PDB file of C-alpha atoms in Angstrom:
ATOM      1  CA  MET A   1    -181.109 107.119 -25.897  1.00 77.00           C
ATOM      2  CA  GLN A   2    -183.933 105.576 -28.035  1.00 87.00           C
ATOM      3  CA  ASP A   3    -185.969 108.892 -27.835  1.00 93.00           C
ATOM      4  CA  GLU A   4    -182.847 110.820 -29.025  1.00 94.00           C
ATOM      5  CA  MET A   5    -182.347 108.453 -31.977  1.00 96.00           C
ATOM      6  CA  GLN A   6    -186.045 108.603 -32.935  1.00 97.00           C
ATOM      7  CA  ALA A   7    -185.872 112.419 -32.814  1.00 98.00           C
ATOM      8  CA  GLU A   8    -182.950 112.456 -35.310  1.00 98.00           C
ATOM      9  CA  LEU A   9    -184.647 109.863 -37.423  1.00 98.00           C
ATOM     10  CA  ASN A  10    -187.874 112.019 -37.451  1.00 98.00           C
ATOM     11  CA  LYS A  11    -185.737 114.719 -39.103  1.00 98.00           C
ATOM     12  CA  VAL A  12    -184.750 112.222 -41.820  1.00 98.00           C
ATOM     13  CA  VAL A  13    -188.453 111.446 -42.376  1.00 98.00           C
ATOM     14  CA  ARG A  14    -189.279 115.183 -42.749  1.00 98.00           C
ATOM     15  CA  ALA A  15    -186.297 115.598 -45.196  1.00 98.00           C
ATOM     16  CA  LEU A  16    -187.474 112.717 -47.247  1.00 98.00           C
ATOM     17  CA  ALA A  17    -191.035 114.124 -47.373  1.00 98.00           C
ATOM     18  CA  GLU A  18    -189.761 117.403 -48.520  1.00 98.00           C
ATOM     19  CA  PHE A  19    -187.484 115.644 -50.953  1.00 98.00           C
ATOM     20  CA  TYR A  20    -190.336 113.651 -52.584  1.00 98.00           C
ATOM     21  CA  ALA A  21    -192.564 116.797 -52.641  1.00 97.00           C
ATOM     22  CA  ARG A  22    -189.972 118.889 -54.501  1.00 97.00           C
ATOM     23  CA  GLU A  23    -188.089 116.436 -56.635  1.00 96.00           C
ATOM     24  CA  ALA A  24    -190.467 114.171 -58.459  1.00 94.00           C
ATOM     25  CA  VAL A  25    -188.865 115.249 -61.867  1.00 96.00           C
ATOM     26  CA  LEU A  26    -185.692 113.540 -60.807  1.00 96.00           C
ATOM     27  CA  PHE A  27    -187.519 110.319 -60.859  1.00 96.00           C
ATOM     28  CA  GLU A  28    -189.525 110.968 -63.932  1.00 95.00           C
ATOM     29  CA  LYS A  29    -186.232 111.675 -65.855  1.00 96.00           C
ATOM     30  CA  ASP A  30    -184.601 108.558 -64.143  1.00 95.00           C
ATOM     31  CA  LEU A  31    -181.592 110.649 -62.949  1.00 95.00           C
ATOM     32  CA  GLY A  32    -178.678 108.903 -61.187  1.00 94.00           C
ATOM     33  CA  GLU A  33    -178.079 108.180 -57.536  1.00 95.00           C
ATOM     34  CA  ARG A  34    -175.566 111.033 -57.166  1.00 94.00           C
ATOM     35  CA  THR A  35    -178.155 113.605 -58.170  1.00 96.00           C
ATOM     36  CA  LEU A  36    -180.771 112.149 -55.839  1.00 97.00           C
ATOM     37  CA  THR A  37    -178.118 112.060 -53.077  1.00 97.00           C
ATOM     38  CA  HIS A  38    -177.232 115.771 -53.577  1.00 97.00           C
ATOM     39  CA  ARG A  39    -180.904 116.914 -53.615  1.00 98.00           C
ATOM     40  CA  LEU A  40    -181.730 114.748 -50.467  1.00 98.00           C
ATOM     41  CA  ALA A  41    -178.649 116.299 -48.738  1.00 98.00           C
ATOM     42  CA  VAL A  42    -180.137 119.700 -49.402  1.00 98.00           C
ATOM     43  CA  GLN A  43    -183.296 118.758 -47.523  1.00 98.00           C
ATOM     44  CA  ILE A  44    -181.328 116.938 -44.802  1.00 98.00           C
ATOM     45  CA  GLU A  45    -179.406 120.147 -44.288  1.00 98.00           C
ATOM     46  CA  SER A  46    -182.567 122.131 -43.557  1.00 98.00           C
ATOM     47  CA  GLN A  47    -183.441 119.668 -40.816  1.00 98.00           C
ATOM     48  CA  PHE A  48    -180.166 119.762 -38.995  1.00 98.00           C
ATOM     49  CA  PRO A  49    -179.319 123.401 -38.167  1.00 97.00           C
ATOM     50  CA  GLY A  50    -175.872 123.756 -36.591  1.00 95.00           C
ATOM     51  CA  TRP A  51    -174.593 120.670 -38.238  1.00 97.00           C
ATOM     52  CA  GLU A  52    -172.737 120.285 -41.480  1.00 96.00           C
ATOM     53  CA  VAL A  53    -174.092 118.095 -44.237  1.00 97.00           C
ATOM     54  CA  ASP A  54    -171.818 116.727 -46.925  1.00 95.00           C
ATOM     55  CA  CYS A  55    -171.918 114.175 -49.666  1.00 95.00           C
ATOM     56  CA  ASP A  56    -169.062 111.739 -50.361  1.00 87.00           C
ATOM     57  CA  TYR A  57    -167.183 113.084 -47.413  1.00 81.00           C
ATOM     58  CA  ASN A  58    -164.348 110.712 -46.645  1.00 68.00           C
ATOM     59  CA  ARG A  59    -162.511 112.417 -43.667  1.00 60.00           C
ATOM     60  CA  LEU A  60    -162.532 112.490 -39.906  1.00 58.00           C
ATOM     61  CA  GLY A  61    -160.634 115.585 -39.119  1.00 53.00           C
ATOM     62  CA  GLU A  62    -157.511 115.116 -41.165  1.00 56.00           C
ATOM     63  CA  ARG A  63    -157.757 111.410 -41.427  1.00 55.00           C
ATOM     64  CA  THR A  64    -159.182 109.463 -44.441  1.00 57.00           C
ATOM     65  CA  LEU A  65    -162.106 107.172 -43.660  1.00 57.00           C
ATOM     66  CA  ARG A  66    -160.951 103.576 -44.498  1.00 56.00           C
ATOM     67  CA  LEU A  67    -162.710 100.267 -44.056  1.00 56.00           C
ATOM     68  CA  PRO A  68    -160.901  97.965 -41.629  1.00 51.00           C
ATOM     69  CA  LYS A  69    -158.374  95.390 -43.136  1.00 49.00           C
ATOM     70  CA  GLY A  70    -159.947  92.272 -44.456  1.00 46.00           C
ATOM     71  CA  THR A  71    -163.159  93.825 -45.440  1.00 47.00           C
ATOM     72  CA  ILE A  72    -164.743  94.243 -48.888  1.00 47.00           C
ATOM     73  CA  VAL A  73    -163.423  97.049 -50.944  1.00 42.00           C
ATOM     74  CA  SER A  74    -164.990 100.266 -52.064  1.00 43.00           C
ATOM     75  CA  THR A  75    -165.447 100.670 -55.817  1.00 43.00           C
ATOM     76  CA  ASP A  76    -164.990 104.464 -55.230  1.00 45.00           C
ATOM     77  CA  ASP A  77    -161.313 104.310 -54.577  1.00 43.00           C
ATOM     78  CA  ARG A  78    -158.407 103.184 -56.857  1.00 44.00           C
ATOM     79  CA  LEU A  79    -156.745 101.697 -53.719  1.00 45.00           C
ATOM     80  CA  GLY A  80    -159.971 100.033 -52.800  1.00 46.00           C
ATOM     81  CA  LYS A  81    -159.800 101.112 -49.073  1.00 53.00           C
ATOM     82  CA  SER A  82    -161.382 104.578 -48.653  1.00 62.00           C
ATOM     83  CA  ILE A  83    -165.122 104.893 -48.058  1.00 74.00           C
ATOM     84  CA  TYR A  84    -167.322 107.701 -49.135  1.00 83.00           C
ATOM     85  CA  PRO A  85    -170.648 107.802 -47.276  1.00 90.00           C
ATOM     86  CA  ASP A  86    -173.401 109.204 -49.578  1.00 95.00           C
ATOM     87  CA  ILE A  87    -174.627 111.850 -46.985  1.00 97.00           C
ATOM     88  CA  VAL A  88    -173.231 112.650 -43.616  1.00 96.00           C
ATOM     89  CA  VAL A  89    -174.396 114.944 -40.837  1.00 97.00           C
ATOM     90  CA  HIS A  90    -171.378 115.991 -38.691  1.00 94.00           C
ATOM     91  CA  GLN A  91    -169.120 118.580 -37.377  1.00 92.00           C
ATOM     92  CA  ARG A  92    -166.016 118.660 -39.583  1.00 86.00           C
ATOM     93  CA  GLU A  93    -163.409 120.022 -37.151  1.00 82.00           C
ATOM     94  CA  ILE A  94    -164.387 118.557 -33.750  1.00 82.00           C
ATOM     95  CA  PRO A  95    -164.974 115.838 -35.286  1.00 78.00           C
ATOM     96  CA  ASP A  96    -168.450 114.859 -34.122  1.00 88.00           C
ATOM     97  CA  ASN A  97    -170.404 112.312 -36.290  1.00 92.00           C
ATOM     98  CA  LEU A  98    -174.145 112.048 -35.984  1.00 96.00           C
ATOM     99  CA  LEU A  99    -175.619 110.437 -39.091  1.00 97.00           C
ATOM    100  CA  ALA A 100    -174.406 108.510 -42.091  1.00 96.00           C
ATOM    101  CA  ILE A 101    -176.906 107.785 -44.917  1.00 98.00           C
ATOM    102  CA  GLU A 102    -176.484 105.469 -47.794  1.00 97.00           C
ATOM    103  CA  LEU A 103    -178.996 105.972 -50.665  1.00 97.00           C
ATOM    104  CA  ARG A 104    -179.961 103.517 -53.379  1.00 97.00           C
ATOM    105  CA  LYS A 105    -182.365 103.668 -56.236  1.00 96.00           C
ATOM    106  CA  ALA A 106    -184.793 100.672 -56.286  1.00 95.00           C
ATOM    107  CA  ALA A 107    -183.620 100.018 -59.856  1.00 92.00           C
ATOM    108  CA  ASN A 108    -179.953  99.503 -58.597  1.00 92.00           C
ATOM    109  CA  HIS A 109    -179.010  96.026 -59.301  1.00 89.00           C
ATOM    110  CA  GLN A 110    -175.629  96.126 -57.486  1.00 91.00           C
ATOM    111  CA  PRO A 111    -175.656  94.017 -54.272  1.00 92.00           C
ATOM    112  CA  ILE A 112    -176.987  95.858 -51.279  1.00 95.00           C
ATOM    113  CA  GLU A 113    -174.414  94.102 -49.069  1.00 94.00           C
ATOM    114  CA  HIS A 114    -171.793  96.770 -50.016  1.00 90.00           C
ATOM    115  CA  ASP A 115    -173.918  99.556 -48.509  1.00 94.00           C
ATOM    116  CA  GLN A 116    -174.851  97.489 -45.620  1.00 95.00           C
ATOM    117  CA  HIS A 117    -171.267  96.750 -44.901  1.00 92.00           C
ATOM    118  CA  LYS A 118    -170.326 100.483 -45.081  1.00 91.00           C
ATOM    119  CA  LEU A 119    -172.974 101.345 -42.554  1.00 94.00           C
ATOM    120  CA  ARG A 120    -171.870  98.625 -40.172  1.00 94.00           C
ATOM    121  CA  ALA A 121    -168.350  99.949 -40.414  1.00 89.00           C
ATOM    122  CA  LEU A 122    -169.336 103.576 -40.151  1.00 91.00           C
ATOM    123  CA  THR A 123    -171.459 103.069 -37.021  1.00 95.00           C
ATOM    124  CA  ASP A 124    -169.079 100.581 -35.268  1.00 93.00           C
ATOM    125  CA  PRO A 125    -168.237 102.056 -31.983  1.00 92.00           C
ATOM    126  CA  HIS A 126    -164.867 100.177 -31.927  1.00 88.00           C
ATOM    127  CA  LEU A 127    -163.706 102.108 -34.964  1.00 78.00           C
ATOM    128  CA  TRP A 128    -162.367 105.660 -34.707  1.00 70.00           C
ATOM    129  CA  PHE A 129    -164.847 107.242 -37.193  1.00 70.00           C
ATOM    130  CA  ALA A 130    -168.097 105.900 -35.747  1.00 88.00           C
ATOM    131  CA  TYR A 131    -171.356 107.718 -36.560  1.00 94.00           C
ATOM    132  CA  ARG A 132    -174.084 107.494 -33.947  1.00 96.00           C
ATOM    133  CA  ILE A 133    -176.671 106.510 -36.545  1.00 98.00           C
ATOM    134  CA  GLY A 134    -176.552 104.949 -39.960  1.00 98.00           C
ATOM    135  CA  VAL A 135    -179.512 104.800 -42.392  1.00 98.00           C
ATOM    136  CA  LEU A 136    -179.919 102.869 -45.667  1.00 98.00           C
ATOM    137  CA  VAL A 137    -182.722 104.013 -47.852  1.00 98.00           C
ATOM    138  CA  THR A 138    -183.883 102.588 -51.073  1.00 97.00           C
ATOM    139  CA  LEU A 139    -185.788 105.010 -53.150  1.00 97.00           C
ATOM    140  CA  ALA A 140    -188.528 104.151 -55.528  1.00 96.00           C
ATOM    141  CA  LYS A 141    -190.322 106.600 -57.719  1.00 95.00           C
ATOM    142  CA  ASN A 142    -193.071 107.592 -55.224  1.00 94.00           C
ATOM    143  CA  ASN A 143    -191.740 106.120 -51.840  1.00 96.00           C
ATOM    144  CA  VAL A 144    -189.023 104.626 -49.905  1.00 97.00           C
ATOM    145  CA  ALA A 145    -188.962 101.040 -50.973  1.00 97.00           C
ATOM    146  CA  SER A 146    -186.978  99.775 -48.111  1.00 97.00           C
ATOM    147  CA  SER A 147    -184.907 101.146 -45.154  1.00 98.00           C
ATOM    148  CA  GLU A 148    -182.602  99.984 -42.280  1.00 98.00           C
ATOM    149  CA  VAL A 149    -181.246 101.742 -39.299  1.00 98.00           C
ATOM    150  CA  TYR A 150    -177.743 100.916 -37.924  1.00 98.00           C
ATOM    151  CA  ILE A 151    -176.637 101.626 -34.408  1.00 97.00           C
ATOM    152  CA  GLY A 152    -173.423 100.356 -32.738  1.00 96.00           C
ATOM    153  CA  GLY A 153    -172.179  98.582 -36.010  1.00 96.00           C
ATOM    154  CA  VAL A 154    -175.349  96.405 -36.502  1.00 97.00           C
ATOM    155  CA  ILE A 155    -178.879  96.743 -37.802  1.00 98.00           C
ATOM    156  CA  ASP A 156    -181.037  97.970 -34.980  1.00 98.00           C
ATOM    157  CA  GLN A 157    -184.198  95.871 -35.623  1.00 98.00           C
ATOM    158  CA  ALA A 158    -186.443  97.885 -33.278  1.00 97.00           C
ATOM    159  CA  LEU A 159    -185.441 101.234 -34.751  1.00 97.00           C
ATOM    160  CA  SER A 160    -185.584  99.891 -38.248  1.00 98.00           C
ATOM    161  CA  VAL A 161    -189.308  98.783 -37.678  1.00 97.00           C
ATOM    162  CA  TRP A 162    -190.030 102.093 -36.077  1.00 97.00           C
ATOM    163  CA  PHE A 163    -188.456 104.092 -38.942  1.00 98.00           C
ATOM    164  CA  SER A 164    -190.309 102.166 -41.591  1.00 97.00           C
ATOM    165  CA  ALA A 165    -193.587 102.726 -39.684  1.00 97.00           C
ATOM    166  CA  ARG A 166    -192.850 106.526 -39.571  1.00 97.00           C
ATOM    167  CA  LEU A 167    -192.159 106.561 -43.203  1.00 98.00           C
ATOM    168  CA  ARG A 168    -195.563 104.740 -43.851  1.00 97.00           C
ATOM    169  CA  ASP A 169    -197.233 107.182 -41.510  1.00 97.00           C
ATOM    170  CA  ALA A 170    -195.819 110.071 -43.598  1.00 97.00           C
ATOM    171  CA  GLY A 171    -197.079 108.424 -46.805  1.00 96.00           C
ATOM    172  CA  LEU A 172    -193.537 107.604 -47.840  1.00 96.00           C
ATOM    173  CA  GLY A 173    -193.204 103.873 -47.059  1.00 86.00           C
ATOM    174  CA  ALA A 174    -193.949 100.981 -49.282  1.00 71.00           C
ATOM    175  CA  GLY A 175    -196.932  98.778 -48.316  1.00 55.00           C
TER     176      GLY A 175
END
């Protein structure tokens, strides 16, 4: 199981390396998170053949993804309940949910807790829309400033440390 997760996360590392190699101008022009998200999704798609990659995809089959009652609300929804993962790797019709990615710019001053909460919910095996892996990446101009990996509704410390080391090995990690 750990090897399978690492294999999928290695694809994310390769996508991030290609993203930074091709998209430096986005950081130079200080473009927004949605633009960065889309361009990273293009690179993610090339690493996951046979999977669909979508931005702001809020469905599981015909159902709308919603946070459980009593949780913080999403600012993306007038009703405050739907959630929109930044990037997902999945099969739309089956549905089969592999990976949910939340992306932040290092200059984002909004609380990180909202993104963390979304990934806990999106990977929670007790909820009907669980993704196998969740990744939170904070992008600085030249590297990934920070990252977290979520499995089973919680931060997986061992995989988070491993992923951070892989980013550093690829020349993408801070420090």
